Coordinates of C-alpha atoms and ligand atoms in Angstrom, one line a residue:
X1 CA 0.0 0.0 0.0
X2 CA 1.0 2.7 -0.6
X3 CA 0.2 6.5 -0.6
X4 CA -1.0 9.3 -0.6
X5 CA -0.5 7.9 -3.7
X6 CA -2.4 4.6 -2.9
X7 CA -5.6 5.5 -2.0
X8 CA -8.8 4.3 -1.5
X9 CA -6.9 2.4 -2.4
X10 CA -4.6 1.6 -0.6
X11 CA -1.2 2.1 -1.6
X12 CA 1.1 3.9 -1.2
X13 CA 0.4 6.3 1.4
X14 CA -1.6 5.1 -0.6
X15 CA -1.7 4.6 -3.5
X16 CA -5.2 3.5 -4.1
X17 CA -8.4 4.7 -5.3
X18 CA -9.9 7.7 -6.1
X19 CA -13.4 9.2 -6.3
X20 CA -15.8 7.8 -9.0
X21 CA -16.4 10.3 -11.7
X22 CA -17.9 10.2 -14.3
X23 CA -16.6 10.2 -17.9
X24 CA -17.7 6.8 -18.4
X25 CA -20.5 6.8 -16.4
X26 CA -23.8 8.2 -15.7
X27 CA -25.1 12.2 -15.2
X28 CA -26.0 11.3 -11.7
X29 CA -22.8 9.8 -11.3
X30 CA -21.4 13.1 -12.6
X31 CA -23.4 15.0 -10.1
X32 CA -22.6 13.3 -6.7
X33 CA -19.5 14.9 -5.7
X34 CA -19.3 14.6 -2.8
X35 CA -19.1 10.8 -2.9
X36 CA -15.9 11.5 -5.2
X37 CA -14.0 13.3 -3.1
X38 CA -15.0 10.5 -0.4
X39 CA -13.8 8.3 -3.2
X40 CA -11.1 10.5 -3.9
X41 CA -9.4 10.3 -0.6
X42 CA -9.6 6.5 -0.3
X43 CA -7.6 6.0 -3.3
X44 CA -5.3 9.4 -2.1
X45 CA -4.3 9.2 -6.0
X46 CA -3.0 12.6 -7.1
X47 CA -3.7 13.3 -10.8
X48 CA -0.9 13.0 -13.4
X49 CA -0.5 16.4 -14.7
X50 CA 1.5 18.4 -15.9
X51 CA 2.1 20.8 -12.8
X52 CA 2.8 17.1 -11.2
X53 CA 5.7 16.1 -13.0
X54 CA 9.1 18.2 -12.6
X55 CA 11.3 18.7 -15.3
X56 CA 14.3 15.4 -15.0
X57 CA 16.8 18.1 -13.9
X58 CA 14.8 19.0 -11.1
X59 CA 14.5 15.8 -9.6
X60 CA 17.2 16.0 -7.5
X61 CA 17.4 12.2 -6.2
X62 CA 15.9 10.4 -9.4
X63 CA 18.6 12.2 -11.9
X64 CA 21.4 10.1 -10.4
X65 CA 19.3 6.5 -9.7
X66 CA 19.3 3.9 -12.5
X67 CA 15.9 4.7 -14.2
X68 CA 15.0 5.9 -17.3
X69 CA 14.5 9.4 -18.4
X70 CA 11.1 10.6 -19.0
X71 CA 11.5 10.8 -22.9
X72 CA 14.0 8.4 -23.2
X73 CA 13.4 6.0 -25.9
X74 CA 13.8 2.5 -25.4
X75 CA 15.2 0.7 -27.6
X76 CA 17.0 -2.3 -25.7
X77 CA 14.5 -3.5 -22.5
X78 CA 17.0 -4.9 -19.4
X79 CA 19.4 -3.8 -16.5
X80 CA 20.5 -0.1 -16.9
X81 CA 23.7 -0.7 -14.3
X82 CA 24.4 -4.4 -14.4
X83 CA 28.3 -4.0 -13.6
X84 CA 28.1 -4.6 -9.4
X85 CA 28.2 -7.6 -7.4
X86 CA 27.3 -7.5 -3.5
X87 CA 30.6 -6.8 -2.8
X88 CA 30.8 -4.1 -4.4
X89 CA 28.1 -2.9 -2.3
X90 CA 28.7 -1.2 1.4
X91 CA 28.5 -3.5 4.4
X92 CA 27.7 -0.5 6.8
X93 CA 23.4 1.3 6.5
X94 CA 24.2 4.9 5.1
X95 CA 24.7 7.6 7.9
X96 CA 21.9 9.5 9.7
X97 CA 21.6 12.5 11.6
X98 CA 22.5 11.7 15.1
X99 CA 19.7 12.0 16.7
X100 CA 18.0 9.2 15.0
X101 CA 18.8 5.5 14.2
X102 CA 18.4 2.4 11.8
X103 CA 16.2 -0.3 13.5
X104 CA 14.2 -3.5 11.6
X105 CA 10.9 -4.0 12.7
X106 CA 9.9 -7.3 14.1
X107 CA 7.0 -8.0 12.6
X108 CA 6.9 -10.7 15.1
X109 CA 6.5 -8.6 17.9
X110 CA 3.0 -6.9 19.0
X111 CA 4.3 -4.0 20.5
X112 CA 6.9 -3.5 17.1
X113 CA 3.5 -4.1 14.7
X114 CA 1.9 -1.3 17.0
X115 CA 4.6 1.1 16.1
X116 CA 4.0 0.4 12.5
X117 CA 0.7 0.3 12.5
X118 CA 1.0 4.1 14.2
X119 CA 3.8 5.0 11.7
X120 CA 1.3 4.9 8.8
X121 CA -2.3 5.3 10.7
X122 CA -1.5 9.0 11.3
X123 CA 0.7 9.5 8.0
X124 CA 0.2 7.1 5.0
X125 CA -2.7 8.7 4.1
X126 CA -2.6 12.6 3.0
X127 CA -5.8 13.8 3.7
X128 CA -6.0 17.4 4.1
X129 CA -8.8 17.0 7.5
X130 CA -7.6 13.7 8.5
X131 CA -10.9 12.3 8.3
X132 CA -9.8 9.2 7.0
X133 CA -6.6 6.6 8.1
X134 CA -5.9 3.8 7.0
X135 CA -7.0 1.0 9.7
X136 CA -4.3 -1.6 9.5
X137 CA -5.3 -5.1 11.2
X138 CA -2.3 -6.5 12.4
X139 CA -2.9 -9.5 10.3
X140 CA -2.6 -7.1 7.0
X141 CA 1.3 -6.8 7.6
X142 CA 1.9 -10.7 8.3
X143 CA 0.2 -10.9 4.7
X144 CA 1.9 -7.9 3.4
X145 CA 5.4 -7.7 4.6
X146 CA 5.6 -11.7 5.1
X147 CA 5.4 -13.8 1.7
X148 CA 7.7 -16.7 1.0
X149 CA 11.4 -15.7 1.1
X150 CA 10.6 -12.1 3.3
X151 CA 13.7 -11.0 5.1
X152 CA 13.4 -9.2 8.2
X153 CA 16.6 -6.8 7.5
X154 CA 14.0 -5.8 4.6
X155 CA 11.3 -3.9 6.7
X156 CA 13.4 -0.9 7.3
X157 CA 12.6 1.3 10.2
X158 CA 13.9 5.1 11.5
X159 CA 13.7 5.5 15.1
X160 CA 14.5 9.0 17.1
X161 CA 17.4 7.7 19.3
X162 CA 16.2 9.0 22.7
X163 CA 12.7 8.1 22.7
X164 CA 12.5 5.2 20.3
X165 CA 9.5 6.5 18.3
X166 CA 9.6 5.0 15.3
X167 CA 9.4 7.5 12.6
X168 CA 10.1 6.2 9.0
X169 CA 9.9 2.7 7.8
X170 CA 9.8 1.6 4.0
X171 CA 9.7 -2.2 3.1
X172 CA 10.9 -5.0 0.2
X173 CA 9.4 -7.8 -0.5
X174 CA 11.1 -10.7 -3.0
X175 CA 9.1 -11.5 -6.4
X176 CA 9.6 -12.9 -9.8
X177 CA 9.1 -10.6 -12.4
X178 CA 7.9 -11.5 -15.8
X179 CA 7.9 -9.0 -18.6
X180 CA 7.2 -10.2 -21.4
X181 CA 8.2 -13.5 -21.0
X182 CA 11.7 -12.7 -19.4
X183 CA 12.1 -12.9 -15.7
X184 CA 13.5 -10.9 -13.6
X185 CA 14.3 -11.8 -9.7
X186 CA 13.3 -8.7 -7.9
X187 CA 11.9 -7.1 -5.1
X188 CA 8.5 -4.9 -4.6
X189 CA 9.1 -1.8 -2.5
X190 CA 5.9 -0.5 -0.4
X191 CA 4.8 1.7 2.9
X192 CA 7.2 3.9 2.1
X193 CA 6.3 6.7 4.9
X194 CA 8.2 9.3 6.8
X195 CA 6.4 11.3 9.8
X196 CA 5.1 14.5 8.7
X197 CA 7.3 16.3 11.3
X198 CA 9.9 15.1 8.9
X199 CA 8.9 15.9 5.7
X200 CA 10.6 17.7 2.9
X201 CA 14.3 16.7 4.8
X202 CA 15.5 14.3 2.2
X203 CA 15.1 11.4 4.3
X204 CA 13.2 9.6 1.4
X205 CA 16.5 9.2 -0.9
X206 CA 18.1 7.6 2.3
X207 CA 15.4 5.1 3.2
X208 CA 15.4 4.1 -0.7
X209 CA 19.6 4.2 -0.8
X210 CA 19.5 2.4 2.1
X211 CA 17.0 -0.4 0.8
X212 CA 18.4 -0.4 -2.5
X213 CA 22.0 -1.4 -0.6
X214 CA 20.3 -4.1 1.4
X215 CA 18.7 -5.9 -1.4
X216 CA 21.7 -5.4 -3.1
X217 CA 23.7 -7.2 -0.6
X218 CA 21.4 -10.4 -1.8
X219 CA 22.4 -10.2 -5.1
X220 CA 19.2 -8.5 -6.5
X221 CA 19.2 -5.5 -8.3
X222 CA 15.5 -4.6 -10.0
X223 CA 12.6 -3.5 -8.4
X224 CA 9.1 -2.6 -9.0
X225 CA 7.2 0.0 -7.3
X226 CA 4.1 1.6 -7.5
X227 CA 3.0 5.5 -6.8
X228 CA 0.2 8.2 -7.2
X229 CA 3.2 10.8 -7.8
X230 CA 4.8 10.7 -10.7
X231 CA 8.9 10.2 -10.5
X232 CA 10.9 9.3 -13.7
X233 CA 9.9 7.2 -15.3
X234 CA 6.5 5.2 -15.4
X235 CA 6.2 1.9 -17.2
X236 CA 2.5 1.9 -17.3
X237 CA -0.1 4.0 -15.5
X238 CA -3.5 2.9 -14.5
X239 CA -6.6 4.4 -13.0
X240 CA -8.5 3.9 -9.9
X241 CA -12.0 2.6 -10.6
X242 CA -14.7 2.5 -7.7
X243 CA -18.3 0.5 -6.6
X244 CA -19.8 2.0 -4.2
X245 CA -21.8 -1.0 -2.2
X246 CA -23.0 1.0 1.0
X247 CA -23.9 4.1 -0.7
X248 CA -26.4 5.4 2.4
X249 CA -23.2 4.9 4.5
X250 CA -20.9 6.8 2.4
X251 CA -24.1 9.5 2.2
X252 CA -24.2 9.0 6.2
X253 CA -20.2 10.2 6.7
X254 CA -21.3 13.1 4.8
X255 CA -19.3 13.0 1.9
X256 CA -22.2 12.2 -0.7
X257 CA -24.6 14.8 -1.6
X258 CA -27.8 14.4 -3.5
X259 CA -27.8 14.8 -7.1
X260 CA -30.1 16.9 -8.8
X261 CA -33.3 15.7 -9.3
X262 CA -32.8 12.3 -7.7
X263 CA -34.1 10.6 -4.4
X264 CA -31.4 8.5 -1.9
X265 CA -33.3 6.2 -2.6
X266 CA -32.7 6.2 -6.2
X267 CA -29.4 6.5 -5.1
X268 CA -29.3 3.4 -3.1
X269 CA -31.3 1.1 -5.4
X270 CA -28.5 2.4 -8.3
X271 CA -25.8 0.3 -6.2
X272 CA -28.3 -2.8 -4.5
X273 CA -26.9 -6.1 -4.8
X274 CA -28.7 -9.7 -4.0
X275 CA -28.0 -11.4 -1.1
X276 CA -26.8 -14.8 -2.4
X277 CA -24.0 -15.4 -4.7
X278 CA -25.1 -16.7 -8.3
X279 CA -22.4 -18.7 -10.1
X280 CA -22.9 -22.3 -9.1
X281 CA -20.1 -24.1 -8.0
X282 CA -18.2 -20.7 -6.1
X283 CA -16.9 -21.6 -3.1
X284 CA -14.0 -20.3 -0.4
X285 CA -10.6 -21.9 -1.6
X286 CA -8.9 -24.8 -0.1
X287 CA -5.1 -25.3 0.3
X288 CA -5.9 -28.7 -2.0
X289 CA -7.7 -26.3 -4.8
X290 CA -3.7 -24.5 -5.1
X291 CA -2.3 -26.7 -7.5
X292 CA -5.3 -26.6 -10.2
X293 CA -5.4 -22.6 -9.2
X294 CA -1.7 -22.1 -10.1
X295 CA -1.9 -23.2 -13.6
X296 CA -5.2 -21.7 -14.1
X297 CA -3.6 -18.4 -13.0
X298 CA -0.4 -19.3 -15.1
X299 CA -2.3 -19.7 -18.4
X300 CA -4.6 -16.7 -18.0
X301 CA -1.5 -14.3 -16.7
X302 CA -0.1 -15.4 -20.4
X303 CA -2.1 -12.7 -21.8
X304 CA -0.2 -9.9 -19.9
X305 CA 3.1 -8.3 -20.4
X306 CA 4.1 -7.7 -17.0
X307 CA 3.4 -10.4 -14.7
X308 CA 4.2 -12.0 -10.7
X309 CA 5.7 -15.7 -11.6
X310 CA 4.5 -17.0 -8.4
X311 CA 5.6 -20.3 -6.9
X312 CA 3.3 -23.0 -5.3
X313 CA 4.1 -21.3 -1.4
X314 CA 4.2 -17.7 -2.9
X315 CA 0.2 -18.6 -3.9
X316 CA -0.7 -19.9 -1.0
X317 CA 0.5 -17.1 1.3
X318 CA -1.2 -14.7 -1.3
X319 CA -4.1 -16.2 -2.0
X320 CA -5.4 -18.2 1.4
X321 CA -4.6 -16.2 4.4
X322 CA -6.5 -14.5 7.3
X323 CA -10.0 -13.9 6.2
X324 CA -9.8 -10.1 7.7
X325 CA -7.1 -9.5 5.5
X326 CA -7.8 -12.0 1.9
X327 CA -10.7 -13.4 0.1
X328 CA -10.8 -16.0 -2.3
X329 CA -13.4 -18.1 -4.6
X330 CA -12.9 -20.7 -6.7
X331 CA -15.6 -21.7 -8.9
X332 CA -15.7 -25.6 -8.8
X333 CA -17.3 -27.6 -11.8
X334 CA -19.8 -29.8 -10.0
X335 CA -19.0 -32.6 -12.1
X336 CA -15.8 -32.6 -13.8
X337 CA -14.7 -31.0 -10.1
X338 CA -12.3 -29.0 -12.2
X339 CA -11.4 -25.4 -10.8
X340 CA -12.5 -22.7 -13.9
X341 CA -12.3 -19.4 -11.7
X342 CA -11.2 -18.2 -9.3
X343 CA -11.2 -14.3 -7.9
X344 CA -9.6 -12.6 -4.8
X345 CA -10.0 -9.5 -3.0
X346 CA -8.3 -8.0 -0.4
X347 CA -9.4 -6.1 2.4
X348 CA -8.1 -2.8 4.6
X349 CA -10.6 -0.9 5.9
X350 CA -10.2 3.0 6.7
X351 CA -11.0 4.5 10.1
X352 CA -13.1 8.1 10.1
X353 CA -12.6 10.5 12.5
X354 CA -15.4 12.8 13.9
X355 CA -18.5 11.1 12.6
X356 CA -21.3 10.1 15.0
X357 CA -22.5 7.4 13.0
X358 CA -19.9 5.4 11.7
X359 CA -16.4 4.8 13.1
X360 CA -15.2 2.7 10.0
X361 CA -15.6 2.1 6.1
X362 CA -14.7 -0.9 4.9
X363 CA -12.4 -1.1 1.6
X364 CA -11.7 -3.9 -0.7
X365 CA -9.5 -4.1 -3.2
X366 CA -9.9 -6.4 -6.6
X367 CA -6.2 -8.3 -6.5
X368 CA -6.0 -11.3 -8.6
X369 CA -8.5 -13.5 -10.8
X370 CA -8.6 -15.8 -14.1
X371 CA -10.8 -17.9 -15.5
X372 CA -10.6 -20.5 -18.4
X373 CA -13.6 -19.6 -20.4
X374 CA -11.5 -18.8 -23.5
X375 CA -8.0 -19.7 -23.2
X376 CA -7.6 -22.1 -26.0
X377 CA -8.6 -18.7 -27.8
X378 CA -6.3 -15.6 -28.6
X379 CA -6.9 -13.0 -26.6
X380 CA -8.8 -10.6 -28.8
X381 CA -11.0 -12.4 -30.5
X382 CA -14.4 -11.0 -30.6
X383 CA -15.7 -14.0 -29.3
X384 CA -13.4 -15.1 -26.7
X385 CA -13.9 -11.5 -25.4
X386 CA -17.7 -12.1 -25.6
X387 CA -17.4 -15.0 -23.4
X388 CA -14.8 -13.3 -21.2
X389 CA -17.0 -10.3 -20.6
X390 CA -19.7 -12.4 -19.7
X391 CA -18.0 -14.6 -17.1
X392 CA -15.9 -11.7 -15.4
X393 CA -19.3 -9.7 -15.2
X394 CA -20.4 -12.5 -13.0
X395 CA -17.6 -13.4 -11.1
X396 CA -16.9 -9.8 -9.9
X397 CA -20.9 -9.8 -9.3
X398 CA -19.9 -12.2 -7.2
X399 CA -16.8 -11.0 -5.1
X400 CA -19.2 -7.3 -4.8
X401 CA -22.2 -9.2 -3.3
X402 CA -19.8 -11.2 -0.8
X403 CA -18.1 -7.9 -0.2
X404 CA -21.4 -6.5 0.7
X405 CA -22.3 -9.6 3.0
X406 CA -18.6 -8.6 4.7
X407 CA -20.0 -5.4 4.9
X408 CA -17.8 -3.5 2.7
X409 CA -18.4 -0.1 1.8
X410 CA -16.8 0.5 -1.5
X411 CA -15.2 -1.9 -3.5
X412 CA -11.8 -0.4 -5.8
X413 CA -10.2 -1.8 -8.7
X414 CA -7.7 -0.9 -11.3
X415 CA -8.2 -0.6 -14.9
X416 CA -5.4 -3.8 -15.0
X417 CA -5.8 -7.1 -16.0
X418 CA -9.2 -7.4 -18.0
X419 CA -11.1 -5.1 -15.5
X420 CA -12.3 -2.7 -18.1
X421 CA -14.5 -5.5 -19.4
X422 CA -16.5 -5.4 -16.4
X423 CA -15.7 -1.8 -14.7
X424 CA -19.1 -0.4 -16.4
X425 CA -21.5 -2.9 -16.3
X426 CA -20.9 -3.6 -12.6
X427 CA -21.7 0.3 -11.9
X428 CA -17.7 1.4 -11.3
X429 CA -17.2 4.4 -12.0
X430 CA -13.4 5.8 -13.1
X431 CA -11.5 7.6 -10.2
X432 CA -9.3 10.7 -10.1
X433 CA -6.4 9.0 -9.1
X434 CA -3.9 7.1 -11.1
X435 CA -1.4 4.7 -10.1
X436 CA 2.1 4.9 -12.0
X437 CA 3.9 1.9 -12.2
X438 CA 7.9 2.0 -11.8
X439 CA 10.8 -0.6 -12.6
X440 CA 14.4 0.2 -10.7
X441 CA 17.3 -0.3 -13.0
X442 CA 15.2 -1.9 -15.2
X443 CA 15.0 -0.2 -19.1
X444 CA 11.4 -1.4 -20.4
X445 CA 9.3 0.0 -23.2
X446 CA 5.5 1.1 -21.8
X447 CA 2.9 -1.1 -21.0
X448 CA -0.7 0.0 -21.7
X449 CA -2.3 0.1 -18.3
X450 CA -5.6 0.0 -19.9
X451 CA -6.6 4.0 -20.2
X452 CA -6.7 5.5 -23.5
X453 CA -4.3 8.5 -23.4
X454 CA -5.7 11.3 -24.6
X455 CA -9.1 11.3 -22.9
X456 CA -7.7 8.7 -20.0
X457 CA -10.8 7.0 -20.6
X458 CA -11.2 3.2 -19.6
X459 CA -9.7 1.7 -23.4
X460 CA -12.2 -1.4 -23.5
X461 CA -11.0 -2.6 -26.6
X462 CA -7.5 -2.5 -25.8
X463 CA -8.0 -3.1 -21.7
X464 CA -4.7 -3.6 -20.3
X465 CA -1.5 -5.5 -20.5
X466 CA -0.5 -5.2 -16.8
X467 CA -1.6 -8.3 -15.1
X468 CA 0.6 -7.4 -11.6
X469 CA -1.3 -6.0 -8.6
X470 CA 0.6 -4.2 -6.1
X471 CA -0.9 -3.7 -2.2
Ligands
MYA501 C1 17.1 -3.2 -6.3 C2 16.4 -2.7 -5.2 C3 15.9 -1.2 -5.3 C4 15.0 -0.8 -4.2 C5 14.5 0.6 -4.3 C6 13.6 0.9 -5.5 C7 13.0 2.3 -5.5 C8 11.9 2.4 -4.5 C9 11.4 3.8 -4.5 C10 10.3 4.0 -3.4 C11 9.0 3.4 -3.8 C12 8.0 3.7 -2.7 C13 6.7 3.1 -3.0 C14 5.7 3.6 -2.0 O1 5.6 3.2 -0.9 S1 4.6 4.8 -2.5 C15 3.9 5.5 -1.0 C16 4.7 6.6 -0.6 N1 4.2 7.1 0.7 C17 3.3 8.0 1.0 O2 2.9 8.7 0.1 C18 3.0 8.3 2.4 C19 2.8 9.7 2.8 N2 4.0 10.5 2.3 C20 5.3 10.4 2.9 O3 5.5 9.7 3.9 C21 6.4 11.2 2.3 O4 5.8 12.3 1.6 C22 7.3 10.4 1.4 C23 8.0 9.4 2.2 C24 6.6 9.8 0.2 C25 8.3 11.4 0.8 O5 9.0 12.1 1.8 P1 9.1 13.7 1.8 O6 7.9 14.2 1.2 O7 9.5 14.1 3.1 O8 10.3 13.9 0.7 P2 11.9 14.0 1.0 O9 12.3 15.4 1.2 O10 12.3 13.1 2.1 O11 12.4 13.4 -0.4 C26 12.1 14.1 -1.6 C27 12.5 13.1 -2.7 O12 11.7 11.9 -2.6 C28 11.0 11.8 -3.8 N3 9.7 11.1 -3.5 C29 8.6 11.6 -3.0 N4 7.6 10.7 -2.9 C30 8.1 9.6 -3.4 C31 7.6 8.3 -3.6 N5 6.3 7.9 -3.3 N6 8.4 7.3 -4.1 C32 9.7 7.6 -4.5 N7 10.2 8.8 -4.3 C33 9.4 9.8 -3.8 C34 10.8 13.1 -4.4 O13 10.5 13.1 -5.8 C35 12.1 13.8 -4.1 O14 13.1 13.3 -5.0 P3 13.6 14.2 -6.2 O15 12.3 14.7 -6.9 O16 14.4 15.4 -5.6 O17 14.4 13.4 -7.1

């Protein structure tokens, strides 16, 4: 997750989604801003414009990192600096200001997760009124911070010497990329957050030198990254999409107003969802289901450019964890017993300040899903997208009415993967925020995160080529 960038989503300080507007969707949906900027601040997505994005000479830090320039044509994808070994690298953290000192957090340790969960409660999430913070449960950094192969040196942590307060942290996580069919070993950097009392002090470059050096010391030397801000230089950008489930809650907090010449309860029939779950054969995963899952996954994550090769263990800990934290469905064929679906979500709910009624909104987020409904066909053919379109409407139909039974209030997804083909027939509407996608010494040409660029639009005939999904 990460920032201010992640919002409503969650990333990043959030990277994750932003409010639902409108240029694909409805006049009403147009006219309820209030529930945007509600939407807006979950997904604490800044906009990519121009004012955003310094000239290269002006990023002070980025100019002398191995990443590519922001109009620097690719010709050759693969390492930018591939000349160092780990011994070339220091064996000593970079130096800070005296009064504050290196620590790792033990993610084992209650009162160490507490610190954490402080660190970024009160300032992942940039929100001018501080209405909203993210909520961690403890059991969301076990499943973040602790997949297959996690290394504790890699949760990186700033304390102030004297009291012990911990006041930065930024994290890596191993992976296996896959771009275009060449993999890369790698790492995924997240939670990057310093304290606002320190901001704009250049600690940043030193958290991500000092990351950099310690996955460097384990021989690996690419990263991916995601981030609302933009930084040179993005390999693919995607958009924040959101389905409001509760919408009388979201009304409740205060942050959705009436539109013209509708009722609430227009409003709130617009977004009703069934009870029960439809697809027969849908049911919770099982650590036996993994196997038939992870080839399923493999086949459909063919159809992407930029991919996470996952191992056996790397599923499992993904996909089947603590129910507060991950949800997954398999859809089971009652005869043939063969797995055809599957779909996940994952879940982080944001706390709100000051409100009477409501102390919490819950917040999914759409993470990874395939189906086999047209595999044996290429991608684009009009009737293997027929059939596609179809079976994703229902599945996510699905994963929104389970997310209602979870009592979630607004359910966020990218415009990655194959979303667009169901983003607006299941009543998402397209967020302000965007989340840029970044490779570390890594030289890659872009990778169309499923927005058409002029308009920024949701390109469903194109959808997306990024089939990674980044907390
Ligand atoms: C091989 C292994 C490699 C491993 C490393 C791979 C790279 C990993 C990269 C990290 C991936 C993180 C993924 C996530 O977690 S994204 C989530 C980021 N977190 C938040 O948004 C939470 C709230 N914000 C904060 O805590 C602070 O504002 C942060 C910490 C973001 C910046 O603190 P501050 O505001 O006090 O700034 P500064 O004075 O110290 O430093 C200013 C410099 O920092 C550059 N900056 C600002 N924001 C970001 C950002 N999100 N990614 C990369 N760089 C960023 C900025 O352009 C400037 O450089 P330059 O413009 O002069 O050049």
């Amino acid at each position: 997750m990460s920032s201010a960038d992640k919002s409503g989503g969650s990333k990043n300080g959030s990277k994750s989604g932003s409010g639902s507007s409108s240029n694909s969707g409805s006049n009403s949906d147009k006219k309820s801003k209030n529930i945007e900027d509600l939407l807006k601040l979950l997904s604490m997505s800044q906009e990519l414009t121009e004012v955003q994005k310094k000239e290269m000479e002006d990023y002070k830090f980025w100019k002398t990192q191995p990443v590519p320039k922001f109009d620097e044509k690719i010709i050759k994808e693969g390492a930018i600096d591939s000349d160092k070994t780990p011994d070339d690298i220091p064996n000593e953290p970079l130096p800070l200001l005296k009064d504050f000192e290196w620590c790792e957090v033990d993610l084992d340790s209650k009162e160490e997760i507490d610190d954490l969960f402080t660190l970024l409660h009160e300032n992942y999430v940039e929100h001018q009124d501080a209405t909203f913070r993210f909520n961690y449960p403890p059991e969301f950094f076990q499943w973040a911070l602790k997949p297959p192969g996690w290394l504790r040196q890699w949760n990186v942590g700033v304390r102030v010497r004297t009291t012990g307060k911990l006041v930065a942290f930024i994290s890596a996580i191993p992976t296996n990329l896959k771009i275009r069919g060449k993999s890369i070993k790698s790492v995924e950097i997240n939670f990057l957050c310093i304290h606002k009392k320190l901001r704009t002090k250049r600690l940043a470059p030193v958290l991500i030198k000092e990351i950099t050096r310690r996955v460097n010391k384990e021989n690996i030397w690419q990263a991916m990254y995601t981030a609302g801000v933009v930084l040179p230089s993005p390999i693919s950008v995607c958009r924040y999409n959101h389905r409001p489930i509760n919408w009388s809650k979201l009304y409740d907090v205060g942050f959705s107003h009436l539109p013209e010449n509708i009722t609430k309860t227009q409003m709130i029939s617009k977004y009703i969802l069934p009870s029960n779950t439809i697809i027969e054969g849908l049911r919770k995963i099982k650590f036996q289901d993994i196997e038939q899952v992870s080839k399923l996954f493999a086949d459909y994550n063919k159809n992407f450019e930029l991919v996470q090769d996952f191992s056996i263990e790397e599923l499992k800990h993904w996909l089947i964890g603590d129910e507060k934290v991950i949800q997954t469905y398999v859809v089971e064929n009652p005869i043939t017993k063969k797995i055809t679906d599957f779909f996940s979500f994952y879940l982080l709910p944001f706390t709100v300040l000051n409100n009477p009624l409501h102390k919490e909104l819950g917040i999914a987020y759409l993470f990874y899903y395939a189906s086999d409904c047209c595999l044996d066909k290429p991608r684009f053919d009009p009737e293997a997208t027929k059939l596609l379109s179809k079976r994703l409407k229902s599945l996510i139909n699905d994963a929104l009415i389970i997310s209602k039974n979870l009592k979630i209030d607004v359910f966020n997804a990218l415009t990655s993967q194959d979303n667009n083909l169901f983003l607006e027939p299941l009543k998402f509407g397209p967020g302000d925020g965007f989340l840029n996608f970044y490779l570390f010494n890594y030289r890659s040409k872009k990778i169309n995160g499923g927005m058409k660029e002029d308009t920024r639009e949701w390109d469903i005939e194109n959808r997306s080529n990024v089939g990674i999904v980044m907390l």
